[in-house]
Short mmCIF file of C-alpha atoms in Angstrom, two decimals:
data_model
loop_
_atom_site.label_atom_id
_atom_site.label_comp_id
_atom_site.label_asym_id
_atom_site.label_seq_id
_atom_site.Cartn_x
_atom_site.Cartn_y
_atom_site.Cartn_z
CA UNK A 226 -12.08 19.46 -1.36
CA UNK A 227 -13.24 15.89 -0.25
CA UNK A 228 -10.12 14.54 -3.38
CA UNK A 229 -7.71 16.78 -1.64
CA UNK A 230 -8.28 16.12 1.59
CA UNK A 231 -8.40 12.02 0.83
CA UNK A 232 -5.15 12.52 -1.28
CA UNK A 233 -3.71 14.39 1.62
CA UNK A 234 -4.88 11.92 4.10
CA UNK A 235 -3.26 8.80 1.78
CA UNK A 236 0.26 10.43 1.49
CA UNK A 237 0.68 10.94 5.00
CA UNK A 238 0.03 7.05 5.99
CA UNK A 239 1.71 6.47 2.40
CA UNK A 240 -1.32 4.69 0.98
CA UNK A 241 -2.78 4.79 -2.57
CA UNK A 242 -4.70 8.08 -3.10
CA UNK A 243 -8.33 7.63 -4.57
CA UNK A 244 -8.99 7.02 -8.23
CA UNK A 245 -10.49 10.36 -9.28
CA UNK A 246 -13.08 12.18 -8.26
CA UNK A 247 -15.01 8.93 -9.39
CA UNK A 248 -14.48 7.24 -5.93
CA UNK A 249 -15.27 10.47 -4.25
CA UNK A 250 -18.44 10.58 -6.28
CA UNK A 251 -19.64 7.26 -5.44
CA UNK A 252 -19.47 7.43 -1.97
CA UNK A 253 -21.04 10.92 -1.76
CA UNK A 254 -23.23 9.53 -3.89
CA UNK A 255 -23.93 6.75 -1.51
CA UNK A 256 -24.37 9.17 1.48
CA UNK A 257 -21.17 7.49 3.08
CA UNK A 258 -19.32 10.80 3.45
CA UNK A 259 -19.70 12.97 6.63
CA UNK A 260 -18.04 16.59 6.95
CA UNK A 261 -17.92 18.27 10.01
CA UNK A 262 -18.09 22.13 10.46
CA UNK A 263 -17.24 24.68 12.78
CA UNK A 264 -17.75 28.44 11.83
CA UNK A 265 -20.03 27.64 8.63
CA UNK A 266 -16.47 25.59 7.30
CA UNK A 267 -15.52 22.37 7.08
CA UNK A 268 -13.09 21.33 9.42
CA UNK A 269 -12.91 17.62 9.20
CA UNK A 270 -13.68 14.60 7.27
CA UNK A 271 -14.63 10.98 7.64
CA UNK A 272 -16.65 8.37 5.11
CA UNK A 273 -17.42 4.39 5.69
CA UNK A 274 -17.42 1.97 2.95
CA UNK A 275 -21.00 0.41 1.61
CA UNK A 276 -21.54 -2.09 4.32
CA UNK A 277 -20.82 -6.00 3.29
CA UNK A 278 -21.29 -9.35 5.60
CA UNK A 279 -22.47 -6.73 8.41
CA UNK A 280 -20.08 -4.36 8.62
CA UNK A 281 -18.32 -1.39 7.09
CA UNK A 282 -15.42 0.33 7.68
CA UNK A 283 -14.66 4.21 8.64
CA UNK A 284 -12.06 5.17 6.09
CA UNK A 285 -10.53 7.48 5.96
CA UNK A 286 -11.13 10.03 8.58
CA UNK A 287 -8.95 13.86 7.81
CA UNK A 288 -8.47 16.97 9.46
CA UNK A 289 -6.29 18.99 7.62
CA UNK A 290 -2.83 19.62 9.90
CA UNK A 291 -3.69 23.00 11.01
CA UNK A 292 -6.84 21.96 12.24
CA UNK A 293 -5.71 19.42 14.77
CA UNK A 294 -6.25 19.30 18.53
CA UNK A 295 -9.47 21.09 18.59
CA UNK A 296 -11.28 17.85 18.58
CA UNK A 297 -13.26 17.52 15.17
CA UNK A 298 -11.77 14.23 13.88
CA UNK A 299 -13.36 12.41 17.73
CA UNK A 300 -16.77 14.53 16.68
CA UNK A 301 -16.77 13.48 12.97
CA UNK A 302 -15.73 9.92 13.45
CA UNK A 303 -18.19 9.09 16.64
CA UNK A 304 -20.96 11.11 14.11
CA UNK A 305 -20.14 8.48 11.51
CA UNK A 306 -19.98 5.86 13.49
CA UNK A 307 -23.40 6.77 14.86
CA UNK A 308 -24.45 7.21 11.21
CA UNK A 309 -23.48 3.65 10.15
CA UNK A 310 -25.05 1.42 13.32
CA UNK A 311 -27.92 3.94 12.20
CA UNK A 312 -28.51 1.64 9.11
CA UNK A 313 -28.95 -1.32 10.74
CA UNK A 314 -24.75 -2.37 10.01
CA UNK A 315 -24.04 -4.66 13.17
CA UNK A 316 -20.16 -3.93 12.84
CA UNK A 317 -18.04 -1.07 12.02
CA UNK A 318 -14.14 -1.03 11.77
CA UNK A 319 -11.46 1.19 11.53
CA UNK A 320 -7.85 0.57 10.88
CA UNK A 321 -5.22 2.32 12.84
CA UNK A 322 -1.59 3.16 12.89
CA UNK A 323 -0.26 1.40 16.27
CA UNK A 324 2.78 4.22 16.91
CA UNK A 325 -0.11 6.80 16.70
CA UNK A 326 -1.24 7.84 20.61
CA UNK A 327 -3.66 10.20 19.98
CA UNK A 328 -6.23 8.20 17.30
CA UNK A 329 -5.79 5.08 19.09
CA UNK A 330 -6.90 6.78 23.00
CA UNK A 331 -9.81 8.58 20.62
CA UNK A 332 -11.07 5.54 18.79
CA UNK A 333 -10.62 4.01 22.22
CA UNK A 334 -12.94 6.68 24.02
CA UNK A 335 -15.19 6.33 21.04
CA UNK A 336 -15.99 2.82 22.06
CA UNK A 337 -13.75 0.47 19.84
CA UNK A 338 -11.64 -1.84 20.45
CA UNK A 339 -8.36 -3.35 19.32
CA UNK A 340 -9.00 -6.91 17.76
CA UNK A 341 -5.58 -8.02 16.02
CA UNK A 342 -2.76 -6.51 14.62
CA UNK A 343 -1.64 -6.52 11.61
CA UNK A 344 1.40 -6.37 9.33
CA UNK A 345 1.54 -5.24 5.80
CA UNK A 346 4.63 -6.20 3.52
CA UNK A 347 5.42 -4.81 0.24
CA UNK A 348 7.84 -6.52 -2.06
CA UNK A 349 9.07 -4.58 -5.29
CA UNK A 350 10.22 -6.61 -8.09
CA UNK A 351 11.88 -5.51 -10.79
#
């Protein structure tokens, strides 16, 4: 489930999807993963990377689409967050899509905020 959903979660910001189950491993592995439940099911996702220089980042965090609204991804992602400054890591990060309201007021409730911008550029050549 955790490769579906992070497969899921990578085609909809068109990003690379995981490896394999071998990334998924390793960061389960690593206790870095963090489902959240409601009814005895899981309802939402989020996992941090292995902390480096002081901080990790909260990638990627997933609620499948007909799970939305209801809250989970602000419960899993503040219960992650929580997890992470748990382990003694002074900084965590999270990357967001700027023309995207609704993560950006609920990383904003959640306590972060924005620090720079940035731009990614792809060229193809061939």
């Amino acid at each position: 489930m955790l490769l579906a959903w992070s497969t899921a979660f990578a085609a909809e910001i068109g990003g690379t999807p995981p490896d394999g189950a071998r990334a998924v491993d390793e960061r389960i592995a690593g206790g870095r993963w963090l489902l959240w439940e409601s009814g005895g099911r899981p309802v939402s996702m989020a996992c941090h990377t292995a902390p480096l220089a002081g901080a990790a980042r909260i990638a990627p965090v997933y609620t499948p689409p007909e799970l939305r609204g209801r809250g989970y991804a602000g419960a899993v992602t503040a219960a992650v967050s929580r997890s992470v400054r748990a382990r003694g890591t002074r900084e965590v990060l999270l990357f967001t899509d700027l023309a995207n309201p609704t993560s950006n007021a609920l990383y904003r409730r959640l306590g972060y905020r924005p620090v720079e911008d940035q731009l990614v550029l792809e060229f193809g050549w061939g």
